[in-house]
C-alpha cells in the first residue's frame, strides 16, 4: 500500500508544490509516518493551520509540502487553508482518487471517473487513455478520448464513428457494447447529435448509417422533394425513429469515409446493405442517369449509369463528346476502379462511332490511300482495338453484347471491308507494288539507318513483330510523355506478301531480296538466309564492317548495366527483335488475346527504349515487319476467298498469301511476279483480294497478315531522340475569381480553369481542393481533382466545384478563410500548397446547415 501511495503522491507533486491528504477513515497514519519522499516536507495539521499557512506561503514559498490531516475535511467556512487547498492538489485514497492520481487528473475530474467505473477497472483501457490525455483537457474531451479507447481509434469523433461502422460492417458489436457497459453511450449519442445532427428515439449505428446514406442520396437527386417530405413527416408524426435532418458535417463525413483507403471495405459493405434497405435500385430505375453523374454513394449508381450509357451509345442518342465528359467525371467515382474497363469500352465505342461517321473512305491513288490512312483512318483501327480490349477485360460480354455486335458490324462492314475494297481497286490496276512518295521497307536501311552511320552516330533499331501503324501511333504518344524523349512517326510500306520472313529480311541492308525456291518461305538477302537472329546479325556485320549486331529483346533486358553499355560501346548499329504480338496472334488457341498482347508490347517497348538510352544510346528507330488484320468475332463465310490457289507448284501457303510457280489466275486472288514486288527470282505470289482469307486447316482466321490491306502493309517508322534537357511540363490551373469573395451560406461554388490543353509534353495535374481557416484547419469537404482536359476550347477546360462547409466554419464567421489547391509531393503522402484564394466568411446568423 505504501508503494502505491508513494507512486501516486510523486505524480501529484509533478504538478503541485503543495498536496493535502485527509485521512478520512483514520487508518493510514502509519503509512504517512513511514513515507519518505525526496525533497518533500511532511506537515501534520493539529490546530496549527495559521502557522502552517504562514510557513508554506511566506517562510518557504518554494518548498514542496505534504499536509496530512487525520479525519475528515472541515467545512469550507471553518477551513483556514481552503484557498491554498483549492489552488493546489489533494490526495485521496479511495479508488476514484487512485485512478485520478494514476492518470494525473485533478479532483475536478472526479465525475468523469465515478460516472464510468467499468471503463477504469481495466488497465488495458487506462493506459491508452493516459497516453491520449493532455493538460488542457476538459471533461468532454476526456470522455471523447474514452470513446476513442473503446472504439480503438484516435480521439476524433469522425474516427470513433468510422471504427464503429467498421465493426457494424463486420457483423460484430463488441465495441458498441463496451461503450454501453462503460456508461458512455449517452455521451456517444450526444456527440452524434452535436457533430452530425443525428437524433433518434432509438439511436444506433445501423439507424445512423441508414439515415446518413438516405439523406445524402436524396439531397443530391431530389432535394426539393426531400425537404418537402421531411416537413410533411414532422406534421404527420412519422414513426421513423430519426426525428430531424442531419447536418452538413454528416455529408462531409460520408465523403471522407467513402474516400478513406483504410475504411473502404466497411463503406462498401454498408453502402450495399443500405441500398437494399432504402430500395435504391427501384428508385434509380425511375431516374435519368444524367442526374446521377456526380454521385457515388452506391455501387448501383455506376451500374445504372453504365447500363444507360451502353443503350445510349448503341441507339446513338448520346454524343461522343458528352460520353467522354461523363466518363471523365466518373473517373472520380469511388467505384471507378471496379467499373473502369466498362467505362473505357463505352467511351471508345462512342468515339469509334463518331469517327466513322466523320470519315470519308475514298482515295484517288495508292499514295493518297496510304496518306489518308496514316493521317486519319488508322484511328478507327485503334479505337476498335481499344474497345475490344476493354470489353474483354471487363468480363461483361452479356451486358455489352448489343453494343459489341454493333461495333463489330460497323468495323467489319462499314470500315474494314469498305476501305480495303476501295484500296483493292487501285491495286488491281497497279503495274507493280508500291506507292509513290511512300518509303518502302526494302529501302529502310539506306533511308533511315545509313544517315546515322555517315555522321558517325550510333543507332539502335527495334523491330517489333506485327506492330501495325495504329499501335505505333500509341507508342509515339507514350514515348513523348516521357521526360527528355522526342519522337516522330512516319508511314512506311511493307513488302508483299506482308509476312515475317520477308519483312525482317527487307529491314536488313540488302541489294537483292529473293523468295527461296522451296517450301520454307525463307527469304534470301544477297543470297544468304535471313532466318533467325544469328543470320541477321551476320548480314548486318558484313554491311557495317562487323560493327553491327542483332539481339533478341529478352536477351537485351537480361543484361546488367555494364554489359548493356559494353554492347552499345562495341557496336554502331544494333538491331533488337521483339516478338509478342505475332507470337500471340499466329496461334489459333491464343489469337483472341492479341489485343492484350498489344498492351503488353507497348509497355515492354518503353522498357526496352529506356534500357538502351540508359546504356548511352541517343538515337533509336522503331519499326515493324508487317501489320495485321484482326476481327474479334468469328469470321463469316463471306470473308473467305471464293476460290483457292492452284498451280504447277505450291511452295508455301498461309491464310493471306500463297507462294508457288505456274499459279493460275483466279478472280478472287491477285497475282504478282517476284519482279513486280521488288524481288528477285521466279517465285509467284497470290493474295486474296481486300480482306478475304484463304482456308488453312488447323489455323486461326481472326488474326491474319500476309495480304495487301492497309492494316497489313502500312507500317510505323518512329525516330526517337533522347534530349539533355527536361521537356515535360504540367498544365497550369487557376481559381477564377467570381463577382464576390464573400461566403454567406453553407456552401461555396467555385470555377477552376485549366490554362492549357493536355498534350504529350504538357501533362495532367492532380490537386486536392478544400476550404481552410488561416490556422490551417479544414472546414469543408475535400475534392481530389484531375485536370487532364485535351480540348482546345477554353470553355471546355473550366471545372465547377461545390464545397460544403462544416460546423467549424461558424467559429471563423467574420474572418478570412482560404480556398486552397494542394499538390501531392511525389513519392510521399504529403501535400504542398499550389494556389489559393481568400474569402471573407460573413453569415448573418449561425446555421445548422440542415439539408
PDB file of N, CA and C in Angstrom, residues 378-409:
ATOM      1  N   UNK A 378      -6.357   5.270 -89.653  1.00  0.00           N
ATOM      2  CA  UNK A 378      -5.776   4.333 -88.686  1.00  0.00           C
ATOM      3  C   UNK A 378      -6.452   4.437 -87.322  1.00  0.00           C
ATOM      4  N   UNK A 379      -6.975   5.641 -87.041  1.00  0.00           N
ATOM      5  CA  UNK A 379      -7.605   5.880 -85.742  1.00  0.00           C
ATOM      6  C   UNK A 379      -8.794   4.943 -85.527  1.00  0.00           C
ATOM      7  N   UNK A 380      -9.489   4.570 -86.597  1.00  0.00           N
ATOM      8  CA  UNK A 380     -10.620   3.650 -86.473  1.00  0.00           C
ATOM      9  C   UNK A 380     -10.149   2.270 -86.027  1.00  0.00           C
ATOM     10  N   UNK A 381      -9.026   1.815 -86.554  1.00  0.00           N
ATOM     11  CA  UNK A 381      -8.456   0.539 -86.094  1.00  0.00           C
ATOM     12  C   UNK A 381      -8.051   0.630 -84.627  1.00  0.00           C
ATOM     13  N   UNK A 382      -7.503   1.766 -84.259  1.00  0.00           N
ATOM     14  CA  UNK A 382      -7.062   1.967 -82.872  1.00  0.00           C
ATOM     15  C   UNK A 382      -8.240   1.974 -81.909  1.00  0.00           C
ATOM     16  N   UNK A 383      -9.290   2.700 -82.267  1.00  0.00           N
ATOM     17  CA  UNK A 383     -10.471   2.775 -81.401  1.00  0.00           C
ATOM     18  C   UNK A 383     -11.160   1.419 -81.281  1.00  0.00           C
ATOM     19  N   UNK A 384     -11.219   0.685 -82.387  1.00  0.00           N
ATOM     20  CA  UNK A 384     -11.797  -0.656 -82.353  1.00  0.00           C
ATOM     21  C   UNK A 384     -10.974  -1.561 -81.430  1.00  0.00           C
ATOM     22  N   UNK A 385      -9.662  -1.502 -81.575  1.00  0.00           N
ATOM     23  CA  UNK A 385      -8.801  -2.328 -80.714  1.00  0.00           C
ATOM     24  C   UNK A 385      -9.013  -2.009 -79.249  1.00  0.00           C
ATOM     25  N   UNK A 386      -9.054  -0.730 -78.910  1.00  0.00           N
ATOM     26  CA  UNK A 386      -9.238  -0.328 -77.517  1.00  0.00           C
ATOM     27  C   UNK A 386     -10.599  -0.782 -76.990  1.00  0.00           C
ATOM     28  N   UNK A 387     -11.632  -0.642 -77.804  1.00  0.00           N
ATOM     29  CA  UNK A 387     -12.967  -1.074 -77.383  1.00  0.00           C
ATOM     30  C   UNK A 387     -12.977  -2.573 -77.079  1.00  0.00           C
ATOM     31  N   UNK A 388     -12.485  -3.372 -78.014  1.00  0.00           N
ATOM     32  CA  UNK A 388     -12.485  -4.825 -77.818  1.00  0.00           C
ATOM     33  C   UNK A 388     -11.648  -5.204 -76.598  1.00  0.00           C
ATOM     34  N   UNK A 389     -10.511  -4.558 -76.434  1.00  0.00           N
ATOM     35  CA  UNK A 389      -9.642  -4.852 -75.287  1.00  0.00           C
ATOM     36  C   UNK A 389     -10.371  -4.629 -73.970  1.00  0.00           C
ATOM     37  N   UNK A 390     -11.029  -3.482 -73.830  1.00  0.00           N
ATOM     38  CA  UNK A 390     -11.679  -3.175 -72.562  1.00  0.00           C
ATOM     39  C   UNK A 390     -12.937  -4.018 -72.337  1.00  0.00           C
ATOM     40  N   UNK A 391     -13.633  -4.374 -73.411  1.00  0.00           N
ATOM     41  CA  UNK A 391     -14.778  -5.282 -73.248  1.00  0.00           C
ATOM     42  C   UNK A 391     -14.297  -6.625 -72.723  1.00  0.00           C
ATOM     43  N   UNK A 392     -13.218  -7.132 -73.302  1.00  0.00           N
ATOM     44  CA  UNK A 392     -12.679  -8.415 -72.844  1.00  0.00           C
ATOM     45  C   UNK A 392     -12.201  -8.335 -71.396  1.00  0.00           C
ATOM     46  N   UNK A 393     -11.560  -7.243 -71.043  1.00  0.00           N
ATOM     47  CA  UNK A 393     -11.069  -7.087 -69.665  1.00  0.00           C
ATOM     48  C   UNK A 393     -12.221  -6.960 -68.670  1.00  0.00           C
ATOM     49  N   UNK A 394     -13.355  -6.411 -69.115  1.00  0.00           N
ATOM     50  CA  UNK A 394     -14.484  -6.207 -68.200  1.00  0.00           C
ATOM     51  C   UNK A 394     -15.151  -7.519 -67.808  1.00  0.00           C
ATOM     52  N   UNK A 395     -15.080  -8.519 -68.684  1.00  0.00           N
ATOM     53  CA  UNK A 395     -15.751  -9.775 -68.405  1.00  0.00           C
ATOM     54  C   UNK A 395     -17.262  -9.680 -68.465  1.00  0.00           C
ATOM     55  N   UNK A 396     -17.778  -8.587 -69.034  1.00  0.00           N
ATOM     56  CA  UNK A 396     -19.235  -8.357 -69.074  1.00  0.00           C
ATOM     57  C   UNK A 396     -19.748  -8.470 -70.504  1.00  0.00           C
ATOM     58  N   UNK A 397     -19.536  -9.624 -71.109  1.00  0.00           N
ATOM     59  CA  UNK A 397     -19.923  -9.796 -72.510  1.00  0.00           C
ATOM     60  C   UNK A 397     -21.432  -9.702 -72.703  1.00  0.00           C
ATOM     61  N   UNK A 398     -22.224 -10.188 -71.741  1.00  0.00           N
ATOM     62  CA  UNK A 398     -23.685 -10.130 -71.890  1.00  0.00           C
ATOM     63  C   UNK A 398     -24.181  -8.694 -71.860  1.00  0.00           C
ATOM     64  N   UNK A 399     -23.695  -7.928 -70.899  1.00  0.00           N
ATOM     65  CA  UNK A 399     -24.088  -6.524 -70.793  1.00  0.00           C
ATOM     66  C   UNK A 399     -23.726  -5.761 -72.059  1.00  0.00           C
ATOM     67  N   UNK A 400     -22.558  -6.044 -72.605  1.00  0.00           N
ATOM     68  CA  UNK A 400     -22.046  -5.290 -73.745  1.00  0.00           C
ATOM     69  C   UNK A 400     -22.409  -5.927 -75.087  1.00  0.00           C
ATOM     70  N   UNK A 401     -23.193  -6.983 -75.067  1.00  0.00           N
ATOM     71  CA  UNK A 401     -23.412  -7.780 -76.275  1.00  0.00           C
ATOM     72  C   UNK A 401     -23.952  -6.957 -77.451  1.00  0.00           C
ATOM     73  N   UNK A 402     -25.043  -6.198 -77.225  1.00  0.00           N
ATOM     74  CA  UNK A 402     -25.659  -5.452 -78.328  1.00  0.00           C
ATOM     75  C   UNK A 402     -24.719  -4.386 -78.874  1.00  0.00           C
ATOM     76  N   UNK A 403     -24.058  -3.669 -77.967  1.00  0.00           N
ATOM     77  CA  UNK A 403     -23.126  -2.635 -78.415  1.00  0.00           C
ATOM     78  C   UNK A 403     -21.939  -3.263 -79.128  1.00  0.00           C
ATOM     79  N   UNK A 404     -21.438  -4.369 -78.607  1.00  0.00           N
ATOM     80  CA  UNK A 404     -20.313  -5.049 -79.249  1.00  0.00           C
ATOM     81  C   UNK A 404     -20.689  -5.520 -80.647  1.00  0.00           C
ATOM     82  N   UNK A 405     -21.883  -6.086 -80.773  1.00  0.00           N
ATOM     83  CA  UNK A 405     -22.340  -6.556 -82.086  1.00  0.00           C
ATOM     84  C   UNK A 405     -22.418  -5.399 -83.073  1.00  0.00           C
ATOM     85  N   UNK A 406     -22.879  -4.248 -82.595  1.00  0.00           N
ATOM     86  CA  UNK A 406     -22.979  -3.081 -83.471  1.00  0.00           C
ATOM     87  C   UNK A 406     -21.599  -2.593 -83.900  1.00  0.00           C
ATOM     88  N   UNK A 407     -20.670  -2.514 -82.951  1.00  0.00           N
ATOM     89  CA  UNK A 407     -19.309  -2.066 -83.279  1.00  0.00           C
ATOM     90  C   UNK A 407     -18.650  -3.049 -84.243  1.00  0.00           C
ATOM     91  N   UNK A 408     -18.836  -4.340 -84.005  1.00  0.00           N
ATOM     92  CA  UNK A 408     -18.265  -5.350 -84.906  1.00  0.00           C
ATOM     93  C   UNK A 408     -18.802  -5.163 -86.329  1.00  0.00           C
ATOM     94  N   UNK A 409     -20.104  -4.969 -86.455  1.00  0.00           N
ATOM     95  CA  UNK A 409     -20.706  -4.775 -87.781  1.00  0.00           C
ATOM     96  C   UNK A 409     -20.170  -3.519 -88.457  1.00  0.00           C
TER      97      UNK A 409
END
